PDB file of C-alpha atoms in Angstrom:
ATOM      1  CA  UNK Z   1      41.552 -52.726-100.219  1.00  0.00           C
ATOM      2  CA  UNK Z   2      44.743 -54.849-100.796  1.00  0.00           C
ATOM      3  CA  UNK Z   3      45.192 -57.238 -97.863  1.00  0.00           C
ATOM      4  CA  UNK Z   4      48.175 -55.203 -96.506  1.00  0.00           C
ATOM      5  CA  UNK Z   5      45.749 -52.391 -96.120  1.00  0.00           C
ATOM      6  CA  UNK Z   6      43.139 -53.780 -94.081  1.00  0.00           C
ATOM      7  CA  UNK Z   7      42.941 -52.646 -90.982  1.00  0.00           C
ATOM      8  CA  UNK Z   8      41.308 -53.798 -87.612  1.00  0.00           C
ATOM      9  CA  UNK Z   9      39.758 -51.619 -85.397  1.00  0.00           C
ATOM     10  CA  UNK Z  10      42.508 -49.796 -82.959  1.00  0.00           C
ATOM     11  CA  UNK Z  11      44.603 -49.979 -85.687  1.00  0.00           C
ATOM     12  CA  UNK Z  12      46.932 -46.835 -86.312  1.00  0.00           C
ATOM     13  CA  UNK Z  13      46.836 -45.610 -90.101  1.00  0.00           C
ATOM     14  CA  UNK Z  14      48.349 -43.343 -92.622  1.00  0.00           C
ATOM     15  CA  UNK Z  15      46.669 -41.806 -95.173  1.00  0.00           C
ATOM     16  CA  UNK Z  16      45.997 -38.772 -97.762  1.00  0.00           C
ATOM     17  CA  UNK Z  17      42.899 -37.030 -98.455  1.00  0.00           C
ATOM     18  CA  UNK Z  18      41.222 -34.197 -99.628  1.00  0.00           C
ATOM     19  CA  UNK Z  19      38.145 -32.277 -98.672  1.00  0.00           C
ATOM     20  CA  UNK Z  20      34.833 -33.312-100.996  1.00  0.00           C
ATOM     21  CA  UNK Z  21      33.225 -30.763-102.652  1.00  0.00           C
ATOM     22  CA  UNK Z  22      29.727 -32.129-102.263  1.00  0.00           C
ATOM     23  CA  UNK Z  23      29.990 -33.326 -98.668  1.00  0.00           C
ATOM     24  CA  UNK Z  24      29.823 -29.671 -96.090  1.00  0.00           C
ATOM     25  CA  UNK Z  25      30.403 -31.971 -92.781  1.00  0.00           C
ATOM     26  CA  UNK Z  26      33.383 -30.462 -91.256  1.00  0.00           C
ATOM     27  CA  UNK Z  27      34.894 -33.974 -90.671  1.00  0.00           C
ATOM     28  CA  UNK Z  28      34.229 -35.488 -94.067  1.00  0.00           C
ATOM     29  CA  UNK Z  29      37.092 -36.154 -96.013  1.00  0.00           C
ATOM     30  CA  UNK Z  30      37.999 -38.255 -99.347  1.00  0.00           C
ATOM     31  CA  UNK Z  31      40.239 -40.694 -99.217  1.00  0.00           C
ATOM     32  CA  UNK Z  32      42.791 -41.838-101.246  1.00  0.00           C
ATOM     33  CA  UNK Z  33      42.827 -45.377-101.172  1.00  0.00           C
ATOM     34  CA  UNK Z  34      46.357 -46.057-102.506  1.00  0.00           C
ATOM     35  CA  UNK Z  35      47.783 -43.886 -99.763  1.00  0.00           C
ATOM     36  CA  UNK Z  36      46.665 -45.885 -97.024  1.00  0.00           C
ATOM     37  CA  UNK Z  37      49.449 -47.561 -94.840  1.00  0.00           C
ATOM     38  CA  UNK Z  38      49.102 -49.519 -91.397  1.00  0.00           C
ATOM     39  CA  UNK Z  39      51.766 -47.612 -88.765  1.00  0.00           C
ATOM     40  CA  UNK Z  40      51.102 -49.726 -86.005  1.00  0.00           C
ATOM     41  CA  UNK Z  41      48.204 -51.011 -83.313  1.00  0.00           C
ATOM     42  CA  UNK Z  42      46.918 -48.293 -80.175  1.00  0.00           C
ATOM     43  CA  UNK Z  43      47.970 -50.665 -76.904  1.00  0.00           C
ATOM     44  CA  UNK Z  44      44.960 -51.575 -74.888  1.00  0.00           C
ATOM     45  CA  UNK Z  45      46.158 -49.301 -71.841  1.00  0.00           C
ATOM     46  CA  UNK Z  46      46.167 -46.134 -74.273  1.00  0.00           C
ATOM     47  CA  UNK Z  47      42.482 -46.748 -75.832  1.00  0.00           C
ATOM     48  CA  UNK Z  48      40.452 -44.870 -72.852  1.00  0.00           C
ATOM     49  CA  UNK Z  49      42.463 -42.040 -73.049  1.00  0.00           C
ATOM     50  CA  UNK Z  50      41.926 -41.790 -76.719  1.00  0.00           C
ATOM     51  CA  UNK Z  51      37.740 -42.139 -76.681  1.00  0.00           C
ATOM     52  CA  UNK Z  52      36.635 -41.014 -73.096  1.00  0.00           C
ATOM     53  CA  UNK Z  53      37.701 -37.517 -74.048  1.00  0.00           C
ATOM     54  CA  UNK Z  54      35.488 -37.697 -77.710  1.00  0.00           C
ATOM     55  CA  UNK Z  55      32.096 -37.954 -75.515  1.00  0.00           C
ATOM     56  CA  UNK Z  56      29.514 -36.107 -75.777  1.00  0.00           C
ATOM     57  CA  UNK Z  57      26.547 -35.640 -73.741  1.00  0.00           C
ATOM     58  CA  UNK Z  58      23.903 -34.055 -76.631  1.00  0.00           C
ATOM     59  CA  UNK Z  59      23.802 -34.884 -79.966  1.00  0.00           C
ATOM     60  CA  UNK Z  60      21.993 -31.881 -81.117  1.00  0.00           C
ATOM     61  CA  UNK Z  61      24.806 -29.450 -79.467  1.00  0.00           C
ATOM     62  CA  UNK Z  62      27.165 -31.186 -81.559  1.00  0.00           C
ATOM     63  CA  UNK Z  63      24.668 -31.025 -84.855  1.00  0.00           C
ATOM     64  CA  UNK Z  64      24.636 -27.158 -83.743  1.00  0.00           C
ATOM     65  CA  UNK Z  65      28.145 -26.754 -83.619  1.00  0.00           C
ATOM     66  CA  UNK Z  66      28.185 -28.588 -86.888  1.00  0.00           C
ATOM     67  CA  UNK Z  67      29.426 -31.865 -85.925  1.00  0.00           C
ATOM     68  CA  UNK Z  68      28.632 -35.163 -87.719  1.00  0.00           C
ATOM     69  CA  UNK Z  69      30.862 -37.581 -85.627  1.00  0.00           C
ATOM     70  CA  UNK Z  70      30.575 -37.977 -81.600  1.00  0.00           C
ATOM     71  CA  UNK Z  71      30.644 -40.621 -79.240  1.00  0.00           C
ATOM     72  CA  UNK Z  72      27.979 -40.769 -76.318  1.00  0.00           C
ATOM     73  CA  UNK Z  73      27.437 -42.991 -73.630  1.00  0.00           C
ATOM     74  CA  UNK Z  74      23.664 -43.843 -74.049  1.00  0.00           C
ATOM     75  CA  UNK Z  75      20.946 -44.849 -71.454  1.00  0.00           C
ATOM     76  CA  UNK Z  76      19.582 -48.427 -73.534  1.00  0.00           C
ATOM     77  CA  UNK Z  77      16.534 -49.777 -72.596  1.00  0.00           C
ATOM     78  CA  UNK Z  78      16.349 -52.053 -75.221  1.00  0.00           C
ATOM     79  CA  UNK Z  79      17.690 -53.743 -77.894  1.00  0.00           C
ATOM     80  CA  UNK Z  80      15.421 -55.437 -80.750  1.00  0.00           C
ATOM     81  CA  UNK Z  81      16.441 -57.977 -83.554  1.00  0.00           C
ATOM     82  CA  UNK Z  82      13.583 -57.255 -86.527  1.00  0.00           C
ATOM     83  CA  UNK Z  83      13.818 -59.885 -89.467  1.00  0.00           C
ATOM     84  CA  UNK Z  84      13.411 -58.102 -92.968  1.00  0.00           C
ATOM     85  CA  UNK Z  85      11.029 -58.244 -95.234  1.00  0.00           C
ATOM     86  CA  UNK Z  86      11.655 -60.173 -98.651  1.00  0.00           C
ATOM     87  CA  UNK Z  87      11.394 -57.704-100.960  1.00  0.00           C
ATOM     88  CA  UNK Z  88      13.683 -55.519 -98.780  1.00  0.00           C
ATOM     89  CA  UNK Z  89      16.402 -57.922 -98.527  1.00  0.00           C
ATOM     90  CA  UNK Z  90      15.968 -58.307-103.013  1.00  0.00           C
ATOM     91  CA  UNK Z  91      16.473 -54.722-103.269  1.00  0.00           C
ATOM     92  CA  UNK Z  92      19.988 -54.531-101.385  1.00  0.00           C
ATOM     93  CA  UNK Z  93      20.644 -57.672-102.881  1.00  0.00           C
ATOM     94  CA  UNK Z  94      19.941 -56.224-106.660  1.00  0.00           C
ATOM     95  CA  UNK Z  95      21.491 -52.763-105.088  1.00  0.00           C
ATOM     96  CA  UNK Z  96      24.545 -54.126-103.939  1.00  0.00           C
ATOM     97  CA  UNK Z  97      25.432 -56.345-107.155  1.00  0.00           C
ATOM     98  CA  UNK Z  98      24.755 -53.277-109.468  1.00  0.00           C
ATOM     99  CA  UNK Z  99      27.422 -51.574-107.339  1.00  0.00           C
ATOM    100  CA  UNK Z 100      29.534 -54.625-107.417  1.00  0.00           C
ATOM    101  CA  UNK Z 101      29.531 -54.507-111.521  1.00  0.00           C
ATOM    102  CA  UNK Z 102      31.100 -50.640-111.160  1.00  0.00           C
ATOM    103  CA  UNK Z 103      34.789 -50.036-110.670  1.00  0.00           C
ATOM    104  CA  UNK Z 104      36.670 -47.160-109.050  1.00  0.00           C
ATOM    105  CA  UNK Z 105      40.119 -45.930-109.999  1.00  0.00           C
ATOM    106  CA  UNK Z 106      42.080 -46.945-106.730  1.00  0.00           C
ATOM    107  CA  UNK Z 107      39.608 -49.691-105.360  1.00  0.00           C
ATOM    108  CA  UNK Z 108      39.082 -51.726-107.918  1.00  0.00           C
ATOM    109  CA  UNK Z 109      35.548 -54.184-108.461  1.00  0.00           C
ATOM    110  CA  UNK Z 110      33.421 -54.321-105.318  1.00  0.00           C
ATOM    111  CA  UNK Z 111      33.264 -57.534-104.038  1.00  0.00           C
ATOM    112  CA  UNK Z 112      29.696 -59.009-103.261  1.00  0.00           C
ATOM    113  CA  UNK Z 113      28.200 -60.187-100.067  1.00  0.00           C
ATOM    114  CA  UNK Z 114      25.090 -61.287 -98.337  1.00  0.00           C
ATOM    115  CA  UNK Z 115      22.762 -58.722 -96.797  1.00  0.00           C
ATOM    116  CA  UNK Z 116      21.970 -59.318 -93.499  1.00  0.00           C
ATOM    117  CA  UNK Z 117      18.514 -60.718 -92.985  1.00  0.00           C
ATOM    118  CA  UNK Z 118      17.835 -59.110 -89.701  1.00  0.00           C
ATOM    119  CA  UNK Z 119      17.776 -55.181 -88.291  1.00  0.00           C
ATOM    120  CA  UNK Z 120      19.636 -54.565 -85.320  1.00  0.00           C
ATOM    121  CA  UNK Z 121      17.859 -51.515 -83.034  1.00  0.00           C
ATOM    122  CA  UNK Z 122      18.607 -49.362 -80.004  1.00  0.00           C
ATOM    123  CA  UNK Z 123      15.952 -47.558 -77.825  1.00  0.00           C
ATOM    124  CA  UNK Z 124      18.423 -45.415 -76.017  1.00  0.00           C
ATOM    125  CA  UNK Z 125      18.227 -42.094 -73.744  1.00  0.00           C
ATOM    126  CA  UNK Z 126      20.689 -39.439 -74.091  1.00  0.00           C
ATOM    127  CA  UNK Z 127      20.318 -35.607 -72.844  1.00  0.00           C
ATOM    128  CA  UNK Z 128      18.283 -34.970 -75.934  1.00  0.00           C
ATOM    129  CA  UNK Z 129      15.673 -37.342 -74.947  1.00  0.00           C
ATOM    130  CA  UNK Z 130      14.697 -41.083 -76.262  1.00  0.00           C
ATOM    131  CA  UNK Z 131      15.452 -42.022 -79.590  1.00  0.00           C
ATOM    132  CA  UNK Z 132      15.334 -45.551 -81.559  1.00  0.00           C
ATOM    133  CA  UNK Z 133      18.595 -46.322 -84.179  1.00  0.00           C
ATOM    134  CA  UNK Z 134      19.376 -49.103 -86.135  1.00  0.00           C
ATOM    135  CA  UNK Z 135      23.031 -50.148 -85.288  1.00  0.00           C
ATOM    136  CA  UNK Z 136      24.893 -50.603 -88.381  1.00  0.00           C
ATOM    137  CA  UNK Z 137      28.397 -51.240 -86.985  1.00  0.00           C
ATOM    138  CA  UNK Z 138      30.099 -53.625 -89.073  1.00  0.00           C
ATOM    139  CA  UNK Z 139      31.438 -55.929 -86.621  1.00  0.00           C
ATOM    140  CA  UNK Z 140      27.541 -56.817 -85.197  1.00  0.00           C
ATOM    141  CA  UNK Z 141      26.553 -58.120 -88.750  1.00  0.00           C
ATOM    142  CA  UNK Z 142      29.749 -59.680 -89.206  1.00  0.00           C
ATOM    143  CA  UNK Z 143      29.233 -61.747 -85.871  1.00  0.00           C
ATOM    144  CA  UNK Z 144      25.508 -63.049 -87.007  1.00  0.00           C
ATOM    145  CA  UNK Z 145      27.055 -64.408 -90.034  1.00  0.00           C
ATOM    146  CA  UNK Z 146      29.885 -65.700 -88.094  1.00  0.00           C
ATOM    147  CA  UNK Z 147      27.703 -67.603 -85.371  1.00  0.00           C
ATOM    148  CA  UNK Z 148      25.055 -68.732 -87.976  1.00  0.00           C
ATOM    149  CA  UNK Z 149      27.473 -71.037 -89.281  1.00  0.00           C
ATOM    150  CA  UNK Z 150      28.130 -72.581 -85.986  1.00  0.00           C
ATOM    151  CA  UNK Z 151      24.349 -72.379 -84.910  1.00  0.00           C
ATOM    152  CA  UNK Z 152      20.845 -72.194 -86.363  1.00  0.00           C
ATOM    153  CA  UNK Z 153      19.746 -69.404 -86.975  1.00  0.00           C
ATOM    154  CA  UNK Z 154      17.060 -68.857 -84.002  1.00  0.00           C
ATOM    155  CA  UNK Z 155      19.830 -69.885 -81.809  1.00  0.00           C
ATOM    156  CA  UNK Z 156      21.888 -66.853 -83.386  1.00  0.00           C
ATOM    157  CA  UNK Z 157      19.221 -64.404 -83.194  1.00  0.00           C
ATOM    158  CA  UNK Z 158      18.661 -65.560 -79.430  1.00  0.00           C
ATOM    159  CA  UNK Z 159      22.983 -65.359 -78.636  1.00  0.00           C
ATOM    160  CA  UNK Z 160      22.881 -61.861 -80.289  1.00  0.00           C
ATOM    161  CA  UNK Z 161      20.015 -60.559 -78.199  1.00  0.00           C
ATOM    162  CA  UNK Z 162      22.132 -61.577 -75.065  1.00  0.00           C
ATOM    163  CA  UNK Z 163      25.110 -60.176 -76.389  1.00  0.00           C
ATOM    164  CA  UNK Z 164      24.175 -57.060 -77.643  1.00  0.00           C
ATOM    165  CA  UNK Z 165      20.701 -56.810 -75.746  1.00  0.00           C
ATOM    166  CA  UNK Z 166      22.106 -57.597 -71.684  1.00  0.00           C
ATOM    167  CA  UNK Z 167      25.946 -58.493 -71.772  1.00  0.00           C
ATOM    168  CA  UNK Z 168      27.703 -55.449 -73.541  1.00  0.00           C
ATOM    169  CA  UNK Z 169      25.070 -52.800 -72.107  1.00  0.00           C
ATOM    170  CA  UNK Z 170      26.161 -54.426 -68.453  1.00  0.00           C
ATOM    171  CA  UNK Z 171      29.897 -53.818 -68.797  1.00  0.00           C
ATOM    172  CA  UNK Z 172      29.591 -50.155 -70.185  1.00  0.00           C
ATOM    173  CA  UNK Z 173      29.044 -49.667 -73.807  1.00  0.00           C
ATOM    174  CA  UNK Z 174      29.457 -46.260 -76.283  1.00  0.00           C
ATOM    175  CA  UNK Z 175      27.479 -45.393 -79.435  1.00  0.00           C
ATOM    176  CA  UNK Z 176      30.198 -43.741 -82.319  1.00  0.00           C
ATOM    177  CA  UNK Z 177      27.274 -41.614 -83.920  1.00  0.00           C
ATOM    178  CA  UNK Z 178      27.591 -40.065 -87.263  1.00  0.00           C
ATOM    179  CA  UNK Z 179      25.094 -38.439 -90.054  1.00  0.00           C
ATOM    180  CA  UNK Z 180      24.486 -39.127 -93.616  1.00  0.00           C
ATOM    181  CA  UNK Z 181      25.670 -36.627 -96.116  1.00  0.00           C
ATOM    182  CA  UNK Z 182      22.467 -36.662 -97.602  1.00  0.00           C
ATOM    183  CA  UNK Z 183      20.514 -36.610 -94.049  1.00  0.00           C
ATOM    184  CA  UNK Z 184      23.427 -34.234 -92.292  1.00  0.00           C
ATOM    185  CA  UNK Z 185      20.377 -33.701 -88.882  1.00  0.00           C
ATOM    186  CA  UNK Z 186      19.899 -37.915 -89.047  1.00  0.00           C
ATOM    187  CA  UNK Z 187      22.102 -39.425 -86.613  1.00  0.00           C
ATOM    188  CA  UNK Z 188      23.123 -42.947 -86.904  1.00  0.00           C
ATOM    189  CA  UNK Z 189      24.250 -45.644 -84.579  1.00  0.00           C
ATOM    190  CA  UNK Z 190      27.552 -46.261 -86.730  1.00  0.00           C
ATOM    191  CA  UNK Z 191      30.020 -48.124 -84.219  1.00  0.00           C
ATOM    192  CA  UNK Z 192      29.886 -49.938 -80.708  1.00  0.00           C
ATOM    193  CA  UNK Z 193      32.661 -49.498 -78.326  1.00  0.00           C
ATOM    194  CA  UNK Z 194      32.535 -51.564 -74.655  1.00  0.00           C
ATOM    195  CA  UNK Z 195      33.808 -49.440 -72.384  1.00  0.00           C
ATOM    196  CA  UNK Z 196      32.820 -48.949 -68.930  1.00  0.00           C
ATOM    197  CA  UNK Z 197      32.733 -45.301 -66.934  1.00  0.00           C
ATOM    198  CA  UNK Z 198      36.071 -46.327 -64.774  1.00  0.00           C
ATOM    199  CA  UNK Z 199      38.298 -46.237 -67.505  1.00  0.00           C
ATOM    200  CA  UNK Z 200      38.351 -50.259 -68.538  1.00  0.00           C
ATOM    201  CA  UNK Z 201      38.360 -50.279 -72.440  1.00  0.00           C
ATOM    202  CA  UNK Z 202      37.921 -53.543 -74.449  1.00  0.00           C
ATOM    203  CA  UNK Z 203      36.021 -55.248 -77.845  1.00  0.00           C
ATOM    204  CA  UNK Z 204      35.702 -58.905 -77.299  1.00  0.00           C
ATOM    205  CA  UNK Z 205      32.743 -60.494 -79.580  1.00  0.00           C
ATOM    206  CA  UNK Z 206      34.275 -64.036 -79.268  1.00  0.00           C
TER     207      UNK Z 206
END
């Protein structure tokens, strides 16, 4: 996106889109990019009222009603940091620069980055029952690459399990689930949201 249109989480947006013909999830909708303006920022005292009404106790009543977005607050009982294999992190390497060679009408060439060399996972209870998801919300890659350049990188794996693993579960954190167009029944740990039950709402990664 152009640099005007990048926009921060709790940012308020603008925007036209369509509904995709080869994408049935009653939320999905396609985007276009060039419509995309910034209105303003959601204040801090308005951000619980916005999410604590969005969640949901069981993910498969909300696959039944044919959801494929929902926020729950999970039961984690752990949180593991799994290096890659080699030839896993090659293949989104070579995966990612084919897709950086392609170029879309409104966006433009993609620009390339590093995979991350580690897996981020959840064991987490909800009403369904245990599960295990790999969290793929931006912002917890971004931060490993952001401390590994101030610390090694075992002293970055060991930050992020205390982070992620003991601090954020402590004050009150929410999964923002979603499902794959392709795997519309496979729900994914897409977001992270700290937020504790009494109503105090906040994202500070430092």
């Amino acid at each position: 996106m152009q640099d005007a249109q990048q926009f921060r989480r709790w940012d308020v947006v603008r925007y036209s889109s369509q509904r995709p013909r080869d994408d049935k999830r009653i939320e999905s909708r396609r985007l276009d990019h060039q419509s995309l303006v910034i209105t303003g920022s959601l204040p801090q005292r308005e951000r619980y009222g916005l999410v604590a009404p969005m969640v949901v106790e069981s993910l498969e009543e909300e696959r039944a009603q044919g959801h494929s977005l929902a926020f729950i607050r999970p039961k984690i009982s752990r949180f593991t940091v799994e290096k890659k294999p080699a030839d896993e992190l090659e293949d989104e390497r070579q995966r990612y620069e084919l897709a950086a060679k392609q170029t879309d009408l409104f966006l433009g060439p993609i620009i390339p980055y590093a995979p991350c060399p580690y897996r981020f996972k959840y064991d987490y209870e909800t009403k369904d029952g245990k599960r295990t998801g790999t969290c793929q919300d931006w912002e917890t890659e971004a931060t490993f690459f952001h401390w590994r350049q101030q610390y090694s990188e075992d002293e970055t794996v060991k930050r992020m399990k205390a982070r992620w693993g003991d601090e954020m579960p402590a004050k009150g954190l929410l999964f923002a689930m979603g499902t794959h167009s392709q795997y519309p029944d496979t729900w994914l740990i897409n977001g992270l949201v700290q937020m504790s039950e009494v109503g105090q709402l906040s994202l500070d990664l430092g």
